[in-house]
PDB file of C-alpha atoms in Angstrom:
ATOM      1  CA  ALA A   1      -8.586  -5.320  -3.233  1.00 89.00           C
ATOM      2  CA  TYR A   2      -7.178  -6.398   0.113  1.00 88.00           C
ATOM      3  CA  CYS A   3     -10.385  -5.720   2.039  1.00 86.00           C
ATOM      4  CA  TYR A   4     -12.725  -7.431  -0.428  1.00 91.00           C
ATOM      5  CA  LEU A   5     -10.390 -10.419  -0.736  1.00 92.00           C
ATOM      6  CA  GLU A   6     -10.508 -10.754   3.041  1.00 88.00           C
ATOM      7  CA  TYR A   7     -14.309 -10.446   3.104  1.00 88.00           C
ATOM      8  CA  ALA A   8     -14.769 -12.942   0.270  1.00 91.00           C
ATOM      9  CA  VAL A   9     -12.680 -15.685   1.882  1.00 88.00           C
ATOM     10  CA  THR A  10     -13.329 -15.073   5.596  1.00 85.00           C
ATOM     11  CA  TRP A  11     -17.009 -14.583   6.330  1.00 83.00           C
ATOM     12  CA  ALA A  12     -19.642 -17.317   6.093  1.00 83.00           C
ATOM     13  CA  ILE A  13     -21.381 -17.156   2.733  1.00 87.00           C
ATOM     14  CA  GLY A  14     -24.370 -14.844   2.681  1.00 91.00           C
ATOM     15  CA  PRO A  15     -26.247 -12.366   0.488  1.00 94.00           C
ATOM     16  CA  LEU A  16     -23.233  -9.999   0.312  1.00 94.00           C
ATOM     17  CA  PHE A  17     -20.859 -12.669  -1.048  1.00 95.00           C
ATOM     18  CA  PRO A  18     -21.452 -11.666  -4.717  1.00 95.00           C
ATOM     19  CA  ALA A  19     -20.801  -8.029  -3.780  1.00 96.00           C
ATOM     20  CA  PHE A  20     -17.520  -8.972  -2.085  1.00 94.00           C
ATOM     21  CA  VAL A  21     -16.336 -10.902  -5.163  1.00 96.00           C
ATOM     22  CA  ALA A  22     -17.435  -8.073  -7.472  1.00 96.00           C
ATOM     23  CA  GLY A  23     -15.603  -5.554  -5.304  1.00 95.00           C
ATOM     24  CA  LEU A  24     -12.458  -7.679  -5.438  1.00 95.00           C
ATOM     25  CA  ALA A  25     -12.667  -8.055  -9.236  1.00 97.00           C
ATOM     26  CA  LEU A  26     -13.256  -4.336  -9.819  1.00 97.00           C
ATOM     27  CA  SER A  27     -10.442  -3.402  -7.448  1.00 94.00           C
ATOM     28  CA  VAL A  28      -7.959  -5.658  -9.231  1.00 94.00           C
ATOM     29  CA  LEU A  29      -9.129  -4.293 -12.580  1.00 95.00           C
ATOM     30  CA  GLY A  30      -8.633  -0.776 -11.247  1.00 93.00           C
ATOM     31  CA  LEU A  31      -5.085  -1.611 -10.191  1.00 89.00           C
ATOM     32  CA  VAL A  32      -4.291  -2.913 -13.675  1.00 91.00           C
ATOM     33  CA  VAL A  33      -5.810   0.148 -15.385  1.00 92.00           C
ATOM     34  CA  VAL A  34      -4.029   2.605 -13.089  1.00 86.00           C
ATOM     35  CA  GLY A  35      -0.749   0.713 -13.484  1.00 82.00           C
ATOM     36  CA  ALA A  36      -0.995   0.810 -17.278  1.00 85.00           C
ATOM     37  CA  GLU A  37      -1.849   4.524 -17.195  1.00 84.00           C
ATOM     38  CA  LEU A  38       1.075   5.218 -14.883  1.00 79.00           C
ATOM     39  CA  ILE A  39       3.536   3.415 -17.141  1.00 78.00           C
ATOM     40  CA  ASP A  40       2.156   5.289 -20.156  1.00 79.00           C
ATOM     41  CA  ARG A  41       2.614   8.637 -18.406  1.00 76.00           C
ATOM     42  CA  ALA A  42       5.961   7.907 -16.760  1.00 70.00           C
ATOM     43  CA  GLY A  43       7.721  10.435 -18.977  1.00 72.00           C
ATOM     44  CA  THR A  44       5.485  13.276 -17.764  1.00 79.00           C
ATOM     45  CA  ILE A  45       5.911  12.677 -14.024  1.00 78.00           C
ATOM     46  CA  THR A  46       8.571  14.509 -12.048  1.00 83.00           C
ATOM     47  CA  VAL A  47       9.418  13.992  -8.383  1.00 84.00           C
ATOM     48  CA  GLU A  48      11.454  16.548  -6.456  1.00 86.00           C
ATOM     49  CA  GLU A  49      14.336  15.688  -4.151  1.00 86.00           C
ATOM     50  CA  ARG A  50      12.290  16.737  -1.114  1.00 89.00           C
ATOM     51  CA  TYR A  51      10.215  13.553  -1.420  1.00 91.00           C
ATOM     52  CA  PRO A  52      10.607  11.863   2.028  1.00 92.00           C
ATOM     53  CA  ARG A  53      12.107   8.658   0.682  1.00 92.00           C
ATOM     54  CA  ARG A  54      14.101   7.564   3.721  1.00 92.00           C
ATOM     55  CA  ARG A  55      11.393   8.378   6.249  1.00 92.00           C
ATOM     56  CA  TRP A  56       8.729   6.518   4.286  1.00 92.00           C
ATOM     57  CA  ALA A  57      11.008   3.515   3.637  1.00 93.00           C
ATOM     58  CA  ALA A  58      11.852   3.328   7.355  1.00 93.00           C
ATOM     59  CA  LEU A  59       8.168   3.457   8.289  1.00 91.00           C
ATOM     60  CA  ALA A  60       7.196   0.775   5.749  1.00 91.00           C
ATOM     61  CA  LEU A  61       9.996  -1.579   6.820  1.00 93.00           C
ATOM     62  CA  GLY A  62       9.334  -0.951  10.503  1.00 90.00           C
ATOM     63  CA  MET A  63       5.641  -1.679  10.242  1.00 87.00           C
ATOM     64  CA  GLY A  64       6.313  -4.758   8.124  1.00 89.00           C
ATOM     65  CA  GLY A  65       8.533  -6.063  10.900  1.00 91.00           C
ATOM     66  CA  LEU A  66       5.936  -5.228  13.541  1.00 86.00           C
ATOM     67  CA  LEU A  67       3.270  -7.143  11.616  1.00 86.00           C
ATOM     68  CA  VAL A  68       5.547 -10.185  11.538  1.00 92.00           C
ATOM     69  CA  VAL A  69       6.119  -9.999  15.302  1.00 88.00           C
ATOM     70  CA  LEU A  70       2.464  -9.293  16.101  1.00 83.00           C
ATOM     71  CA  TRP A  71       0.973 -12.061  13.975  1.00 86.00           C
ATOM     72  CA  ALA A  72       3.712 -14.635  14.717  1.00 89.00           C
ATOM     73  CA  GLY A  73       2.566 -14.674  18.335  1.00 84.00           C
ATOM     74  CA  ARG A  74      -1.068 -15.026  17.313  1.00 82.00           C
ATOM     75  CA  ILE A  75      -0.220 -17.926  14.984  1.00 85.00           C
ATOM     76  CA  ALA A  76       1.902 -19.641  17.641  1.00 86.00           C
ATOM     77  CA  ASP A  77      -0.978 -19.410  20.141  1.00 81.00           C
ATOM     78  CA  ALA A  78      -3.394 -20.887  17.607  1.00 78.00           C
ATOM     79  CA  LEU A  79      -1.108 -23.755  16.610  1.00 80.00           C
ATOM     80  CA  GLY A  80      -0.304 -24.590  20.210  1.00 77.00           C
ATOM     81  CA  ALA A  81      -3.893 -24.651  21.447  1.00 65.00           C
ATOM     82  CA  ALA A  82      -6.181 -27.654  21.496  1.00 54.00           C
ATOM     83  CA  GLY A  83      -8.897 -27.265  18.901  1.00 51.00           C
ATOM     84  CA  ALA A  84      -6.866 -24.569  17.202  1.00 52.00           C
ATOM     85  CA  PRO A  85      -9.261 -23.939  14.277  1.00 51.00           C
ATOM     86  CA  GLN A  86     -11.978 -22.859  16.735  1.00 52.00           C
ATOM     87  CA  LEU A  87      -9.661 -20.679  18.822  1.00 50.00           C
ATOM     88  CA  HIS A  88     -10.719 -17.432  17.172  1.00 51.00           C
ATOM     89  CA  GLY A  89     -14.040 -18.538  15.698  1.00 54.00           C
ATOM     90  CA  GLU A  90     -12.463 -19.134  12.290  1.00 59.00           C
ATOM     91  CA  MET A  91     -11.336 -22.148  10.288  1.00 72.00           C
ATOM     92  CA  THR A  92      -8.032 -20.396   9.667  1.00 78.00           C
ATOM     93  CA  LEU A  93      -6.289 -17.086  10.376  1.00 83.00           C
ATOM     94  CA  THR A  94      -7.139 -15.287   7.154  1.00 84.00           C
ATOM     95  CA  VAL A  95      -6.040 -11.802   8.179  1.00 83.00           C
ATOM     96  CA  GLN A  96      -2.668 -13.061   9.351  1.00 87.00           C
ATOM     97  CA  ALA A  97      -2.191 -15.046   6.138  1.00 90.00           C
ATOM     98  CA  LEU A  98      -2.976 -12.022   3.973  1.00 89.00           C
ATOM     99  CA  ASP A  99      -0.821  -9.647   5.995  1.00 89.00           C
ATOM    100  CA  LEU A 100       2.217 -11.926   6.063  1.00 92.00           C
ATOM    101  CA  GLY A 101       1.743 -13.233   2.513  1.00 93.00           C
ATOM    102  CA  LEU A 102       0.844  -9.964   0.784  1.00 90.00           C
ATOM    103  CA  VAL A 103       1.247  -6.813   2.851  1.00 89.00           C
ATOM    104  CA  VAL A 104       4.670  -7.506   4.361  1.00 93.00           C
ATOM    105  CA  PRO A 105       6.372  -8.543   1.067  1.00 93.00           C
ATOM    106  CA  ILE A 106       4.804  -5.575  -0.753  1.00 90.00           C
ATOM    107  CA  ALA A 107       5.949  -3.222   2.030  1.00 91.00           C
ATOM    108  CA  ILE A 108       9.511  -4.503   1.668  1.00 93.00           C
ATOM    109  CA  VAL A 109       9.499  -4.145  -2.127  1.00 92.00           C
ATOM    110  CA  VAL A 110       7.949  -0.666  -1.927  1.00 90.00           C
ATOM    111  CA  ALA A 111      10.499   0.462   0.673  1.00 92.00           C
ATOM    112  CA  LEU A 112      13.447  -0.737  -1.419  1.00 93.00           C
ATOM    113  CA  ALA A 113      11.980   0.806  -4.585  1.00 90.00           C
ATOM    114  CA  THR A 114      11.482   4.083  -2.731  1.00 91.00           C
ATOM    115  CA  LEU A 115      15.127   4.155  -1.671  1.00 91.00           C
ATOM    116  CA  ARG A 116      16.243   3.510  -5.249  1.00 89.00           C
ATOM    117  CA  GLY A 117      14.034   6.342  -6.533  1.00 83.00           C
ATOM    118  CA  GLY A 118      12.446   6.782  -9.945  1.00 81.00           C
ATOM    119  CA  SER A 119       9.203   8.595 -10.654  1.00 80.00           C
ATOM    120  CA  VAL A 120       7.043   5.508 -11.201  1.00 80.00           C
ATOM    121  CA  ALA A 121       8.321   3.804  -8.044  1.00 84.00           C
ATOM    122  CA  LEU A 122       7.680   6.905  -5.952  1.00 87.00           C
ATOM    123  CA  VAL A 123       4.166   7.361  -7.313  1.00 85.00           C
ATOM    124  CA  LEU A 124       3.413   3.725  -6.477  1.00 85.00           C
ATOM    125  CA  SER A 125       4.924   4.245  -3.023  1.00 88.00           C
ATOM    126  CA  THR A 126       2.607   7.178  -2.452  1.00 90.00           C
ATOM    127  CA  GLY A 127      -0.405   5.078  -3.416  1.00 87.00           C
ATOM    128  CA  PHE A 128       0.736   2.362  -1.021  1.00 88.00           C
ATOM    129  CA  ALA A 129       1.122   5.002   1.710  1.00 91.00           C
ATOM    130  CA  VAL A 130      -2.563   5.891   1.352  1.00 91.00           C
ATOM    131  CA  MET A 131      -3.507   2.228   1.824  1.00 87.00           C
ATOM    132  CA  PHE A 132      -1.008   1.966   4.682  1.00 88.00           C
ATOM    133  CA  ALA A 133      -2.632   4.862   6.556  1.00 91.00           C
ATOM    134  CA  ALA A 134      -6.113   3.396   6.107  1.00 90.00           C
ATOM    135  CA  MET A 135      -4.963  -0.093   7.095  1.00 85.00           C
ATOM    136  CA  SER A 136      -3.172   1.104  10.238  1.00 87.00           C
ATOM    137  CA  ALA A 137      -6.232   3.061  11.333  1.00 91.00           C
ATOM    138  CA  ALA A 138      -8.457   0.044  10.620  1.00 87.00           C
ATOM    139  CA  ILE A 139      -6.292  -2.328  12.673  1.00 83.00           C
ATOM    140  CA  GLY A 140      -6.228   0.140  15.552  1.00 87.00           C
ATOM    141  CA  SER A 141     -10.014   0.453  15.382  1.00 90.00           C
ATOM    142  CA  MET A 142     -10.325  -3.349  15.304  1.00 84.00           C
ATOM    143  CA  MET A 143      -8.234  -3.583  18.471  1.00 85.00           C
ATOM    144  CA  ILE A 144     -10.383  -0.972  20.204  1.00 90.00           C
ATOM    145  CA  SER A 145     -13.625  -2.745  19.270  1.00 89.00           C
ATOM    146  CA  SER A 146     -12.173  -6.072  20.441  1.00 85.00           C
ATOM    147  CA  TRP A 147     -11.219  -4.459  23.746  1.00 89.00           C
ATOM    148  CA  ILE A 148     -14.767  -3.144  24.178  1.00 89.00           C
ATOM    149  CA  VAL A 149     -16.373  -6.501  23.384  1.00 88.00           C
ATOM    150  CA  THR A 150     -14.010  -8.835  25.242  1.00 86.00           C
ATOM    151  CA  GLY A 151     -12.799  -6.568  28.021  1.00 86.00           C
ATOM    152  CA  ILE A 152      -9.217  -7.630  27.256  1.00 83.00           C
ATOM    153  CA  PRO A 153      -7.006  -4.529  26.886  1.00 82.00           C
ATOM    154  CA  ALA A 154      -4.796  -4.160  23.836  1.00 79.00           C
ATOM    155  CA  VAL A 155      -3.068  -0.875  24.580  1.00 86.00           C
ATOM    156  CA  GLU A 156       0.258  -1.584  22.878  1.00 82.00           C
ATOM    157  CA  PRO A 157      -1.066  -2.474  19.387  1.00 81.00           C
ATOM    158  CA  ILE A 158      -3.595   0.368  19.556  1.00 88.00           C
ATOM    159  CA  VAL A 159      -0.786   2.847  20.283  1.00 89.00           C
ATOM    160  CA  VAL A 160       1.541   1.330  17.658  1.00 85.00           C
ATOM    161  CA  PHE A 161      -0.977   1.292  14.824  1.00 86.00           C
ATOM    162  CA  GLY A 162      -2.408   4.648  15.843  1.00 90.00           C
ATOM    163  CA  LEU A 163       1.062   6.191  15.645  1.00 91.00           C
ATOM    164  CA  ALA A 164       1.679   4.430  12.317  1.00 89.00           C
ATOM    165  CA  ALA A 165      -1.521   5.901  10.871  1.00 91.00           C
ATOM    166  CA  ALA A 166      -0.612   9.378  12.137  1.00 92.00           C
ATOM    167  CA  ALA A 167       2.963   9.134  10.816  1.00 91.00           C
ATOM    168  CA  SER A 168       1.862   7.994   7.379  1.00 91.00           C
ATOM    169  CA  LEU A 169      -0.739  10.782   7.185  1.00 92.00           C
ATOM    170  CA  LEU A 170       1.954  13.335   8.062  1.00 93.00           C
ATOM    171  CA  LEU A 171       4.220  11.929   5.325  1.00 92.00           C
ATOM    172  CA  LEU A 172       1.503  11.994   2.664  1.00 92.00           C
ATOM    173  CA  ARG A 173       1.504  15.792   2.449  1.00 90.00           C
ATOM    174  CA  PRO A 174       5.187  16.133   1.456  1.00 91.00           C
ATOM    175  CA  MET A 175       4.901  13.009  -0.718  1.00 92.00           C
ATOM    176  CA  PHE A 176       2.091  14.480  -2.823  1.00 91.00           C
ATOM    177  CA  GLY A 177       3.674  17.932  -2.698  1.00 89.00           C
ATOM    178  CA  ALA A 178       6.918  16.670  -4.249  1.00 89.00           C
ATOM    179  CA  MET A 179       5.189  15.239  -7.335  1.00 84.00           C
ATOM    180  CA  SER A 180       3.979  17.016 -10.451  1.00 81.00           C
ATOM    181  CA  ASP A 181       2.441  15.795 -13.682  1.00 72.00           C
ATOM    182  CA  ALA A 182       2.696  17.084 -17.253  1.00 57.00           C
ATOM    183  CA  THR A 183       3.612  20.752 -17.669  1.00 50.00           C
ATOM    184  CA  PRO A 184       0.903  23.090 -19.066  1.00 45.00           C
ATOM    185  CA  ASP A 185       2.518  23.169 -22.508  1.00 50.00           C
ATOM    186  CA  GLN A 186       2.874  19.389 -22.626  1.00 49.00           C
ATOM    187  CA  PRO A 187      -0.432  17.477 -22.925  1.00 47.00           C
ATOM    188  CA  ARG A 188      -0.788  14.514 -20.600  1.00 43.00           C
ATOM    189  CA  ASP A 189      -1.183  12.057 -23.476  1.00 43.00           C
ATOM    190  CA  ARG A 190       2.140  13.040 -25.039  1.00 39.00           C
ATOM    191  CA  VAL A 191       5.596  12.086 -23.886  1.00 36.00           C
ATOM    192  CA  ALA A 192       8.985  13.112 -25.153  1.00 37.00           C
ATOM    193  CA  VAL A 193       9.817  11.424 -28.453  1.00 35.00           C
ATOM    194  CA  MET A 194      13.349  10.694 -29.615  1.00 38.00           C
ATOM    195  CA  PRO A 195      14.063  12.795 -32.735  1.00 43.00           C
ATOM    196  CA  ALA A 196      14.858  11.073 -35.995  1.00 44.00           C
ATOM    197  CA  PRO A 197      18.565  10.392 -36.714  1.00 47.00           C
ATOM    198  CA  SER A 198      18.509  12.856 -39.620  1.00 47.00           C
ATOM    199  CA  GLN A 199      17.233  15.583 -37.291  1.00 45.00           C
ATOM    200  CA  ILE A 200      19.962  14.839 -34.759  1.00 45.00           C
ATOM    201  CA  ALA A 201      22.597  15.052 -37.482  1.00 50.00           C
ATOM    202  CA  THR A 202      21.215  18.400 -38.667  1.00 49.00           C
ATOM    203  CA  GLU A 203      20.930  19.983 -35.218  1.00 48.00           C
ATOM    204  CA  HIS A 204      24.163  18.550 -33.820  1.00 52.00           C
ATOM    205  CA  PRO A 205      26.739  18.197 -36.609  1.00 51.00           C
ATOM    206  CA  ARG A 206      30.056  16.672 -35.680  1.00 47.00           C
TER     207      ARG A 206
END
């Protein structure tokens, strides 16, 4: 959803514009479907205590802060330059707007939800960690390609985002390993149902 939103609103319109919009729409639809399925199956999901909650929350908050620092400087340079809209060959700084307006707030919410716990929150955190790993690797790759094209080194962000991608990939193994779905004797489309009051009275008389 993030990538296709960026493509749809950043690049000059061309033959792939309908594909970008379709990709965005299908991605958002997928998020809604997966979210509804997750809520429906919340009673069948268990997460063990070994889930790396604190380490993942620290990584998410740390990278959110780094994005703020990184893009604040880029925005300040653009606003302070003459002919700012043409500074980076764009009419506006779309990536920075999306990162600061979407990614950073979501990272903060996910980190706080992870610290609080709860099976649904931790499953969502794990999904965000997958996106986080891919995004960090993509930003690092973008910096490397920019270095190659412009000849201007960008060692610090390459190292930072490379380490972030590696750290998130290392955390994904214990994150997935700590989660389990419905038990074999409990079908995935069934959740625990509260017994009728009469049954409670029969099984647990005062």
